[in-house]
mmCIF file of C-alpha atoms in Angstrom:
data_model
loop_
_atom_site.group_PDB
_atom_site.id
_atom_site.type_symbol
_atom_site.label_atom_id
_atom_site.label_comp_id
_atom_site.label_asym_id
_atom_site.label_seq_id
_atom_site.Cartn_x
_atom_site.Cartn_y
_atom_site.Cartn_z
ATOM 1 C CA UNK A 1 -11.612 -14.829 -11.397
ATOM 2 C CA UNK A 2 -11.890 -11.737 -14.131
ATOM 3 C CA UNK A 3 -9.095 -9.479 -13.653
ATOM 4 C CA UNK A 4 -9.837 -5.944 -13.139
ATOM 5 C CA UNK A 5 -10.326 -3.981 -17.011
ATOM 6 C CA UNK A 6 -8.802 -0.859 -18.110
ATOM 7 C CA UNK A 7 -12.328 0.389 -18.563
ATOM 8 C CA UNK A 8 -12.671 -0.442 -14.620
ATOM 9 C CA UNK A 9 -9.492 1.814 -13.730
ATOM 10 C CA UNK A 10 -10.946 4.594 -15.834
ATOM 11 C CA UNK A 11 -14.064 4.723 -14.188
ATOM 12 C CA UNK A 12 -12.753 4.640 -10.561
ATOM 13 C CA UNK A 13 -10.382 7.212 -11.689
ATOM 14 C CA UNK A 14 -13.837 9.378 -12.398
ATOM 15 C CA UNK A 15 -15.459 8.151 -9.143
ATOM 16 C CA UNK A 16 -12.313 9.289 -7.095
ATOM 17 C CA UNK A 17 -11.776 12.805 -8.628
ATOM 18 C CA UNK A 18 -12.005 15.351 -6.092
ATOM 19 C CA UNK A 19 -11.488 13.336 -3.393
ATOM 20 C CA UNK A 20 -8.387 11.306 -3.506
ATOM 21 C CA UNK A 21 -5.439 13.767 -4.846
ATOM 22 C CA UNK A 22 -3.590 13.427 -7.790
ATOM 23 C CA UNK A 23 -0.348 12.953 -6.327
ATOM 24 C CA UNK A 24 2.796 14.154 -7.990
ATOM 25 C CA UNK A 25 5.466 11.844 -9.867
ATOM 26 C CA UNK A 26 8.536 14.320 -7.872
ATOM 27 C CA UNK A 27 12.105 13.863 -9.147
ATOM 28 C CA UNK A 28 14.412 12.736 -6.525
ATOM 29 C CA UNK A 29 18.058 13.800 -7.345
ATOM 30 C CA UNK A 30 19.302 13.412 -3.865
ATOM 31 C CA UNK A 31 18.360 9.265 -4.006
ATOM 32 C CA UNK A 32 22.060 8.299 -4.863
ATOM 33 C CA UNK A 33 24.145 10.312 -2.947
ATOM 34 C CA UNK A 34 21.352 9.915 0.571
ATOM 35 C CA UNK A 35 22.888 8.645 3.658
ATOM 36 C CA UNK A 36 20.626 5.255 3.222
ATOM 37 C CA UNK A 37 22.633 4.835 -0.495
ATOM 38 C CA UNK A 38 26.133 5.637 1.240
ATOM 39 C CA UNK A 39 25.763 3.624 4.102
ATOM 40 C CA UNK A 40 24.866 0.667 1.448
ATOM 41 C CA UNK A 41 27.454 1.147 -0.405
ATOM 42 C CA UNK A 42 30.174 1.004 2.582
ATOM 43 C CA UNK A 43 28.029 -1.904 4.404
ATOM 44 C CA UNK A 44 27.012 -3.727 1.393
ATOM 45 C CA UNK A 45 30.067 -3.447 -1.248
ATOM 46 C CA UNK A 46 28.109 -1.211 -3.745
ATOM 47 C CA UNK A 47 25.154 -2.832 -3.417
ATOM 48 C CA UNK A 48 22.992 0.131 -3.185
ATOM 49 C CA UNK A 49 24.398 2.116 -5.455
ATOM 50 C CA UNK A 50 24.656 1.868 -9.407
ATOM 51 C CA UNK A 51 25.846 4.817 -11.393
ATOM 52 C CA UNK A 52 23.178 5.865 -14.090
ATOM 53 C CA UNK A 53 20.153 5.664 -12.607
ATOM 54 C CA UNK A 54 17.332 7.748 -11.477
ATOM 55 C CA UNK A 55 14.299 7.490 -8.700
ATOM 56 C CA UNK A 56 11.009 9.180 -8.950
ATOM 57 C CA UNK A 57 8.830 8.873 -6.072
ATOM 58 C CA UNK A 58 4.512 8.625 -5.806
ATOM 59 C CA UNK A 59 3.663 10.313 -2.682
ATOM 60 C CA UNK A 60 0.355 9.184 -1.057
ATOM 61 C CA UNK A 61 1.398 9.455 2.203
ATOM 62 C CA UNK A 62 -0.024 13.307 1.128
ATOM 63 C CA UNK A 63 -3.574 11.606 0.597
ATOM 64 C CA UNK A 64 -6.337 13.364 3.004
ATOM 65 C CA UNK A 65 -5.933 10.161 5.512
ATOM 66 C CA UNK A 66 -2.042 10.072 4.374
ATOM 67 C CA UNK A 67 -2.671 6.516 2.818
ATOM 68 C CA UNK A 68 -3.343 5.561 -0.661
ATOM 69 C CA UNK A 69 -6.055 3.827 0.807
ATOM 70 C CA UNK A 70 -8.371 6.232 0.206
ATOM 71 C CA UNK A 71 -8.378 5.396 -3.593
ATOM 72 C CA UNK A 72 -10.090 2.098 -3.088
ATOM 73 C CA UNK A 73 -11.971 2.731 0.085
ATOM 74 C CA UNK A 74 -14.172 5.711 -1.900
ATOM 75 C CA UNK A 75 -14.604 4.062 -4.995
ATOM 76 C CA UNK A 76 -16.011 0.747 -3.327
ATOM 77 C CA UNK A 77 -18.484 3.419 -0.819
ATOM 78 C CA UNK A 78 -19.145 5.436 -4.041
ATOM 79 C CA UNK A 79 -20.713 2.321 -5.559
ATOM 80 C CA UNK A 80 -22.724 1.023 -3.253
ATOM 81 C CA UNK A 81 -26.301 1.242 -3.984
ATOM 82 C CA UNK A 82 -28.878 3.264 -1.543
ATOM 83 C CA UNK A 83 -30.298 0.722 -0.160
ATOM 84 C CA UNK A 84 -26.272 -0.786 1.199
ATOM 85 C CA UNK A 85 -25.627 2.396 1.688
ATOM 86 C CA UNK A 86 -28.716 2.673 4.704
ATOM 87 C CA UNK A 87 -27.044 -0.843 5.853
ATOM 88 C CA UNK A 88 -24.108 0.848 6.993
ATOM 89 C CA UNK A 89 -20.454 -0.635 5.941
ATOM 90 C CA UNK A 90 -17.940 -2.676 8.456
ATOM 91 C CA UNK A 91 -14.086 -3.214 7.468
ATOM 92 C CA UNK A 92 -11.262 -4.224 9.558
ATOM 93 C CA UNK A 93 -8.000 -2.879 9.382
ATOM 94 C CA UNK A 94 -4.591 -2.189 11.371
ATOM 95 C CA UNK A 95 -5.219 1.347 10.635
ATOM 96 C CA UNK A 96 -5.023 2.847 6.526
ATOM 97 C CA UNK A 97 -7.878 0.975 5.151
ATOM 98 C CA UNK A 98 -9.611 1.743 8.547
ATOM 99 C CA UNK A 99 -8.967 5.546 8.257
ATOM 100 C CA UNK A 100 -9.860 5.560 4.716
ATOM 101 C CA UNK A 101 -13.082 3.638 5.091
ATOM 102 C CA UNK A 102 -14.140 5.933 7.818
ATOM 103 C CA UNK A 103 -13.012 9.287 5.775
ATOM 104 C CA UNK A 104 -15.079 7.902 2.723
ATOM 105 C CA UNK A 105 -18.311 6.773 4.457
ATOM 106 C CA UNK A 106 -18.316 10.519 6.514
ATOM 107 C CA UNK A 107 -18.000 12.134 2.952
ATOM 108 C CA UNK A 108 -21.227 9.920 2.003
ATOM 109 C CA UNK A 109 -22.905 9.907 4.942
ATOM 110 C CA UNK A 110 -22.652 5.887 5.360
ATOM 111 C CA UNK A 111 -22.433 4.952 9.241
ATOM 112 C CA UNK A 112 -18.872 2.891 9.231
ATOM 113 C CA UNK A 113 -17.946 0.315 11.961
ATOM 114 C CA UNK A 114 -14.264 -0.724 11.739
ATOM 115 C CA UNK A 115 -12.530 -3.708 13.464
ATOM 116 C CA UNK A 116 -8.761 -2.515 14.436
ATOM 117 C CA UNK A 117 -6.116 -5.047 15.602
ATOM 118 C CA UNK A 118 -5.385 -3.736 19.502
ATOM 119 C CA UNK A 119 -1.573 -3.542 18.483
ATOM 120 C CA UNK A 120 -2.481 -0.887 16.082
ATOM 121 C CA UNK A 121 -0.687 2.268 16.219
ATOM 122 C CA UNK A 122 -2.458 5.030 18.363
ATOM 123 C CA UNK A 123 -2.003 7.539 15.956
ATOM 124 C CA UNK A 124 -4.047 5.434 12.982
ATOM 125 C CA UNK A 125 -6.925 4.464 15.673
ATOM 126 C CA UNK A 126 -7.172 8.170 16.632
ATOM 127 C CA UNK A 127 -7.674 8.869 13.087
ATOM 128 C CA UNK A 128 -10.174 6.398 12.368
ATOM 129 C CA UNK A 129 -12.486 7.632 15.125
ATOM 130 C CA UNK A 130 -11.753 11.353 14.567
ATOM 131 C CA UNK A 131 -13.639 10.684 10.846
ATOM 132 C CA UNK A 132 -16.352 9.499 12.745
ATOM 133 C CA UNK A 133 -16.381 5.719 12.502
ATOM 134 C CA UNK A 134 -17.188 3.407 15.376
ATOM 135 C CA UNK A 135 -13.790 1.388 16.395
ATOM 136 C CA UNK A 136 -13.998 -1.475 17.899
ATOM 137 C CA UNK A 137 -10.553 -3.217 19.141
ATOM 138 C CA UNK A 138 -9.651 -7.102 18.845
ATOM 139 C CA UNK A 139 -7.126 -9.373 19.919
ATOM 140 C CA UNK A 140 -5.256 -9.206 16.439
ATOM 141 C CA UNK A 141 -6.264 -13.417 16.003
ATOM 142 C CA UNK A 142 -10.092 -11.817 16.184
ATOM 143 C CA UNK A 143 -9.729 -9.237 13.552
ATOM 144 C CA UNK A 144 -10.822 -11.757 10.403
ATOM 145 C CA UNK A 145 -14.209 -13.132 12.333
ATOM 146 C CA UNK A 146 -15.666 -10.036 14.056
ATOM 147 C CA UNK A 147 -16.779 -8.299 11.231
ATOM 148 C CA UNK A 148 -18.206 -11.714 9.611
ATOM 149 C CA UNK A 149 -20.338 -11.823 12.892
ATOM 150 C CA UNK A 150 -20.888 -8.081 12.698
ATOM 151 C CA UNK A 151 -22.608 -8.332 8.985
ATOM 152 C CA UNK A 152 -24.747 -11.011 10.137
ATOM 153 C CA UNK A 153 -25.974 -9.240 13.180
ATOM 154 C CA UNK A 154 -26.674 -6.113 11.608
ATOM 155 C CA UNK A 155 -26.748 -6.666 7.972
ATOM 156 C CA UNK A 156 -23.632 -4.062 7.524
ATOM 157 C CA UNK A 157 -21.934 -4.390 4.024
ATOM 158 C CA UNK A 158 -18.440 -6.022 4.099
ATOM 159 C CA UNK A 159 -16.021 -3.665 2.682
ATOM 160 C CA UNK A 160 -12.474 -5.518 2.573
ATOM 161 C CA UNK A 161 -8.789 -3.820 2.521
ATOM 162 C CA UNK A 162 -8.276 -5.573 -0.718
ATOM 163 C CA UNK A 163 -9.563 -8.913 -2.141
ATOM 164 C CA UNK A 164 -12.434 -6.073 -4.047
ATOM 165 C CA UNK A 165 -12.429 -5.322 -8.061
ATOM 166 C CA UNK A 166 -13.676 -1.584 -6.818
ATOM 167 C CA UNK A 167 -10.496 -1.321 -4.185
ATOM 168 C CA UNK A 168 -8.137 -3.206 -6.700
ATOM 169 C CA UNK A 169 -9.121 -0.577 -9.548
ATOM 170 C CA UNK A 170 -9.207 2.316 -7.033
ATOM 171 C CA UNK A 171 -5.945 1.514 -5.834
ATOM 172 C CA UNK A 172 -5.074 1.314 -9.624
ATOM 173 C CA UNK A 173 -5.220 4.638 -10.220
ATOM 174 C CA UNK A 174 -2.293 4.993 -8.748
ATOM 175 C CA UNK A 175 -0.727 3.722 -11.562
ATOM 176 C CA UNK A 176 -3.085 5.580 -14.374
ATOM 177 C CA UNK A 177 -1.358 8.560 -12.698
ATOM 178 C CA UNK A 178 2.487 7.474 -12.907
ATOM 179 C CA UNK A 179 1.173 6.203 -16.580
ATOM 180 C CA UNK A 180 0.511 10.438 -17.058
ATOM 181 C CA UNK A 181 2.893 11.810 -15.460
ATOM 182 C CA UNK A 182 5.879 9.417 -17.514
ATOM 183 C CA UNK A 183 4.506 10.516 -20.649
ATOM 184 C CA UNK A 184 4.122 14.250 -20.035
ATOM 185 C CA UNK A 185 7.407 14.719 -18.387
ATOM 186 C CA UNK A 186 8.415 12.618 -21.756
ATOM 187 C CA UNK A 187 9.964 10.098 -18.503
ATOM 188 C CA UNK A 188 10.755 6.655 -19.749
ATOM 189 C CA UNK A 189 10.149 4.690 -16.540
ATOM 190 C CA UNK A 190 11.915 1.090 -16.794
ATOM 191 C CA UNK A 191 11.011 0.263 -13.124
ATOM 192 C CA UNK A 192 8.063 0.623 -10.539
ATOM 193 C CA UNK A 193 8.565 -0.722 -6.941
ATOM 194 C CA UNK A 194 5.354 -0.973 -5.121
ATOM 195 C CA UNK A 195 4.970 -2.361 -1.546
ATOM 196 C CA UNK A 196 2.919 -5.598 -1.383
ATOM 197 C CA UNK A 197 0.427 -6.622 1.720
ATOM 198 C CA UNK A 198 -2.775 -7.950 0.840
ATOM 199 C CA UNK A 199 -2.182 -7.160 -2.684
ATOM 200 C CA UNK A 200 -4.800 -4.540 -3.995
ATOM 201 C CA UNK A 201 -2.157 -1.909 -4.760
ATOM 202 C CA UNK A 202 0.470 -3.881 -6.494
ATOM 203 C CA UNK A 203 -2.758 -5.888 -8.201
ATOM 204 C CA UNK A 204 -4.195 -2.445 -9.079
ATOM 205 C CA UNK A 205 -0.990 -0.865 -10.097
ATOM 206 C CA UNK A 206 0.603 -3.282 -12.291
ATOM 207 C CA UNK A 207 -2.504 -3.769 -14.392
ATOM 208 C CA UNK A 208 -2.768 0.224 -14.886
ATOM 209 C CA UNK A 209 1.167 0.130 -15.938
ATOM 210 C CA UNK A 210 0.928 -2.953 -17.717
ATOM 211 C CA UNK A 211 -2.416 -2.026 -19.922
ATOM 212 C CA UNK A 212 -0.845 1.818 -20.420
ATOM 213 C CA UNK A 213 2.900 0.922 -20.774
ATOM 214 C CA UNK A 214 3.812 -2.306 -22.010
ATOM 215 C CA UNK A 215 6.952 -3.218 -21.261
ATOM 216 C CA UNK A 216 7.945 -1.752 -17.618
ATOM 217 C CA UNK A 217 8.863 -4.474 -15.074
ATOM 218 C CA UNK A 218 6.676 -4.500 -11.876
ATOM 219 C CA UNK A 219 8.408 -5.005 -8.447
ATOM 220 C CA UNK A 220 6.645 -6.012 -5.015
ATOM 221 C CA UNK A 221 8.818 -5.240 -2.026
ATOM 222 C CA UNK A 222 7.685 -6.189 1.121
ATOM 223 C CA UNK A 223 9.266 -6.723 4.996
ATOM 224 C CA UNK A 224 11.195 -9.921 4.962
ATOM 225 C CA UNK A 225 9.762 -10.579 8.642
ATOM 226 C CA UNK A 226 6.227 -10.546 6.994
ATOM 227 C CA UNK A 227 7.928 -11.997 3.427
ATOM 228 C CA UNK A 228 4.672 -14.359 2.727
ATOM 229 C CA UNK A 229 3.849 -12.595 -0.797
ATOM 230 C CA UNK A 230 7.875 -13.119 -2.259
ATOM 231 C CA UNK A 231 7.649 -16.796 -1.040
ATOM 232 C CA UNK A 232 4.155 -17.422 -2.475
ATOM 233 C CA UNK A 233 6.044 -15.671 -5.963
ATOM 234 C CA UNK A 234 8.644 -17.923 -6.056
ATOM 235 C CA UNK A 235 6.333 -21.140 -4.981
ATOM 236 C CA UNK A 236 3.927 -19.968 -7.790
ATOM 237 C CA UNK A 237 1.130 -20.916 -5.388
ATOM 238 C CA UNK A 238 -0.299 -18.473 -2.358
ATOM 239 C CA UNK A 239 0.747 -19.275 0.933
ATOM 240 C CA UNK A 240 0.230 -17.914 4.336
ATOM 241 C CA UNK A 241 2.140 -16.899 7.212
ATOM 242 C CA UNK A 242 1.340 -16.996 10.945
ATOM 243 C CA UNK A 243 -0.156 -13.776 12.496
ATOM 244 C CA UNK A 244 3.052 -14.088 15.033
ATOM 245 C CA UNK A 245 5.531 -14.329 12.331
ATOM 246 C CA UNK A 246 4.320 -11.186 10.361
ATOM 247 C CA UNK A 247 3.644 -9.174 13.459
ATOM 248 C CA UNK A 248 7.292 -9.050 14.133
ATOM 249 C CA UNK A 249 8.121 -6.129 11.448
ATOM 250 C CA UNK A 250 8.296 -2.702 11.910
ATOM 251 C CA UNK A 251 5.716 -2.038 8.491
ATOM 252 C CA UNK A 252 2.327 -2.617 10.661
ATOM 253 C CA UNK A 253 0.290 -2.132 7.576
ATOM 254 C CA UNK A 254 2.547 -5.032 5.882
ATOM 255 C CA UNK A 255 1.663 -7.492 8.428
ATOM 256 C CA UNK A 256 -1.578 -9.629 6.299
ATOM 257 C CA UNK A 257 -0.452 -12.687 6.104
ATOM 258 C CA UNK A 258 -1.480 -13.840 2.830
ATOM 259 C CA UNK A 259 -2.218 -12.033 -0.322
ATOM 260 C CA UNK A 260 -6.066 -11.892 -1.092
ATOM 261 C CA UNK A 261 -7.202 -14.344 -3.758
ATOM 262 C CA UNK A 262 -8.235 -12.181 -6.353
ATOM 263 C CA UNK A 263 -4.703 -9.879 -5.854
ATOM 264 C CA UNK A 264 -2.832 -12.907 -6.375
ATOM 265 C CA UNK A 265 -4.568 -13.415 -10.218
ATOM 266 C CA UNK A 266 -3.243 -10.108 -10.570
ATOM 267 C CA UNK A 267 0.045 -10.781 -9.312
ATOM 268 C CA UNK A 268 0.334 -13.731 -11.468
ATOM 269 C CA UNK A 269 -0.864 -12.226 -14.313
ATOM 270 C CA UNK A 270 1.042 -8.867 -14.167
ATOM 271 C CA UNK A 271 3.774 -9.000 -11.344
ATOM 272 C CA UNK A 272 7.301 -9.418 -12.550
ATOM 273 C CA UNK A 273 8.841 -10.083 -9.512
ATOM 274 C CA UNK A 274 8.773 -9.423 -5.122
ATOM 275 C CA UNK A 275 11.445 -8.875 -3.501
ATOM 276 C CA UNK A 276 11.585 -8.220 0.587
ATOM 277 C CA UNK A 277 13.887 -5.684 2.466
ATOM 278 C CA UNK A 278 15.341 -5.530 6.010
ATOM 279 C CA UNK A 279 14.136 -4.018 9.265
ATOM 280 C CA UNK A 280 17.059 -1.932 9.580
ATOM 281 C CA UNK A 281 16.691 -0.959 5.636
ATOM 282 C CA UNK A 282 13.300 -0.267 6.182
ATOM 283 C CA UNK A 283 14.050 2.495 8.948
ATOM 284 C CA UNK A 284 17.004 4.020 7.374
ATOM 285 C CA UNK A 285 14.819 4.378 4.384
ATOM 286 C CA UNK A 286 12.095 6.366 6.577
ATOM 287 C CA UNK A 287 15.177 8.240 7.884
ATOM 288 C CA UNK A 288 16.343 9.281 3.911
ATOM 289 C CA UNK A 289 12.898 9.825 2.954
ATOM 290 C CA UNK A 290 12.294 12.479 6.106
ATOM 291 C CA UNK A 291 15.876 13.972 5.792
ATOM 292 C CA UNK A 292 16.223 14.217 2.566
ATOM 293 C CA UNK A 293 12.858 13.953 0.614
ATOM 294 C CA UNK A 294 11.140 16.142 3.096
ATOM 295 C CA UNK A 295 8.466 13.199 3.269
ATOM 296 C CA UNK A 296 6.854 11.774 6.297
ATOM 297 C CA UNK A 297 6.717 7.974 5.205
ATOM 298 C CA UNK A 298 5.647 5.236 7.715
ATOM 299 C CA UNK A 299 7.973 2.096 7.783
ATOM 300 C CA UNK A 300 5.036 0.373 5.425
ATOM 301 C CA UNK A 301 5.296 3.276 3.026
ATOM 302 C CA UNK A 302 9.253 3.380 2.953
ATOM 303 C CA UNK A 303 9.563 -0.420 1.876
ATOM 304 C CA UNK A 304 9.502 0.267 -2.318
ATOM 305 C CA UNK A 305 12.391 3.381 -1.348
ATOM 306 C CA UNK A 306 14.170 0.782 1.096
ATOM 307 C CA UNK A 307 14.513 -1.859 -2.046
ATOM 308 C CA UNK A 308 15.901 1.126 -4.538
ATOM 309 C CA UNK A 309 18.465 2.188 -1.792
ATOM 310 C CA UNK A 310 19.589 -1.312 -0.524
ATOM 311 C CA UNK A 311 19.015 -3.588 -3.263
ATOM 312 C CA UNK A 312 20.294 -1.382 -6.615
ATOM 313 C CA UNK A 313 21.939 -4.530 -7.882
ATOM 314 C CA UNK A 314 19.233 -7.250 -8.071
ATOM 315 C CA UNK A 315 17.516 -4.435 -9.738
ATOM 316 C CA UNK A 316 16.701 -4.351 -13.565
ATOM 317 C CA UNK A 317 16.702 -1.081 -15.360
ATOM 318 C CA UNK A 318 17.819 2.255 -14.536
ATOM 319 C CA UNK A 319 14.766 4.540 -14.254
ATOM 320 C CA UNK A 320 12.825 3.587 -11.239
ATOM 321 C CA UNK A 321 9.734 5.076 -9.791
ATOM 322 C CA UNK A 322 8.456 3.912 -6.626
ATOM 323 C CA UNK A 323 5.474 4.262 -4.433
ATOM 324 C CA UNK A 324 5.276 6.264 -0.762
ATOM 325 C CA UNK A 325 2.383 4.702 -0.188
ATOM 326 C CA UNK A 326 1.724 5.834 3.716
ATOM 327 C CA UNK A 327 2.885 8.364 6.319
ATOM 328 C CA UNK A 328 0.492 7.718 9.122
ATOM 329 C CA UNK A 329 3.971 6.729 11.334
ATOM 330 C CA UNK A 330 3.665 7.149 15.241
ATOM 331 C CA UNK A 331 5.665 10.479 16.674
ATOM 332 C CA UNK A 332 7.292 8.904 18.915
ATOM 333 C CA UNK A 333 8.410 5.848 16.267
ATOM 334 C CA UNK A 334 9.559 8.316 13.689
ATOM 335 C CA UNK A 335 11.783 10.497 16.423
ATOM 336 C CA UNK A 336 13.042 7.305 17.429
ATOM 337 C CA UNK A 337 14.523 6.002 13.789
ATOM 338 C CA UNK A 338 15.654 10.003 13.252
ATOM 339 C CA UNK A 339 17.780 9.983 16.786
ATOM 340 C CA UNK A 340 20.000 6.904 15.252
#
């Protein structure tokens, strides 16, 4: 399979403007002396903490459907020609790429259909329907054949959450835009932690970083109750997990249980390593981010914060960015993991 080009990123970067926003790169001083660093430091014998270093922080939970999601979605819609466009587009999602898909085909006028696990969070089904898509809701075991059966009923175009060149190189501009932001703020990042699902934002972030700044090391994090990508790393072949096992973490947009064929190239090609994080890291990390960052972060988009907090030892380097990538988080959830 040809791996997304630099040329590709470039252009969806063009295709995107004025729709996805140009997130910052924001400083975090408060990242080594948060609660989530202290308490790792008492529970885990300093393994949180390491004096020296320094977090910066890619905030697309402030995206216009509060996913980075929206990257890819738009540049694969933007693409299409007129006559897929008239088809209509179907995706199926637990709730960003849904969102996102719907957002993008209202801003084109493409009628969207979107297939949404029935475990999904309220708040991300809401969402998707208030942009105007059609939802339909599945057993989550249905959510991979529906919209086959749906494209050959009614000849919609397939638009996937991630196994795409146009949603690996619009979620890769993402990284064009820590790539910018390093070298205007003169920033020599070391590190980038980037949570892994499917695979089209690590795929499309590591090749941005790795084609713009040679040398900085790559990091998937992921849940370790949905740890199928760090196993597949380590095996050096892609494996899958059972929908039960991966359903059992907190991070419901971490919960595919494979990564898609064409991320894994990427991932083997670009990828230095994956590493996977707790349940209870995962919501203390939410907590910090909220408290602290004054960022609304779902437990999927607190994973790559979760590893820099709780994991500062099996980390290389010393200046770390890492990527916020969602804050579509239930109320109810998120006042829950603040009350501990």
């Amino acid at each position: 399979m040809a791996l997304v080009t630099l040329d590709e990123l470039r252009e969806a970067q063009r295709r995107i403007a004025g729709v996805a926003v140009r997130t910052p790169l924001m400083p975090c001083p408060w990242a080594d002396q948060s609660e989530g660093a202290l308490r790792s430091s008492s529970d885990k014998g300093g393994g949180g903490r390491r004096a020296g270093r320094s977090l910066h922080l890619k905030p697309e939970n402030l995206q216009p459907t509060g996913a980075f999601k929206i990257r890819g979605a738009y540049n694969r819609l933007a693409a299409l020609t007129a006559e897929e466009r008239a088809r209509g587009v179907v995706a199926q999602s637990s709730g960003n790429h849904a969102q996102a898909v719907a957002y993008a085909a209202r801003e084109l006028g493409i009628k969207a259909v979107i297939v949404m696990p029935d475990t999904s969070p309220e708040v991300k089904i809401e969402n998707t329907r208030s942009y105007g898509a059609e939802v339909i809701l599945v057993d989550m075991t249905q959510r991979d054949d529906l919209p086959r059966e749906l494209v050959e009923r009614h000849g919609y175009v397939w638009v996937p959450p991630y196994d795409d060149p146009y949603i690996i190189a619009g979620q890769g501009t993402t990284g064009l835009e820590i790539s910018d932001d390093a070298a205007a703020l003169d920033l020599d990042l070391q590190t980038v932690l980037v949570p892994v699902s499917g695979g089209g934002l690590i795929s499309g972030v590591a090749t941005a970083l790795k084609l713009t700044m040679p040398g900085v090391r790559i990091i998937g994090v992921e849940p370790a109750l949905a740890g199928d990508a760090a196993e597949s790393f380590r095996a050096g072949e892609r494996r899958a997990w059972a929908h039960a096992d991966t359903y059992r973490t907190i991070a419901d947009g971490l919960r595919t249980t494979s990564l898609g064929e064409l991320p894994w190239e990427h991932v083997q090609a670009y990828v230095d390593d994956i590493v996977t994080v707790s349940e209870e890291e995962i919501a203390e990390a939410v907590a910090v981010l909220a408290r602290r960052g004054r960022l609304v972060a779902e437990p999927s988009g607190a994973v790559a914060t979760a590893a820099y907090l709780f994991h500062g030892e099996e980390l290389p380097g010393s200046r770390f960015a890492a990527v916020v990538s969602g804050g579509n988080v239930e109320p109810a959830l998120l006042a829950r993991i603040l009350a501990v």
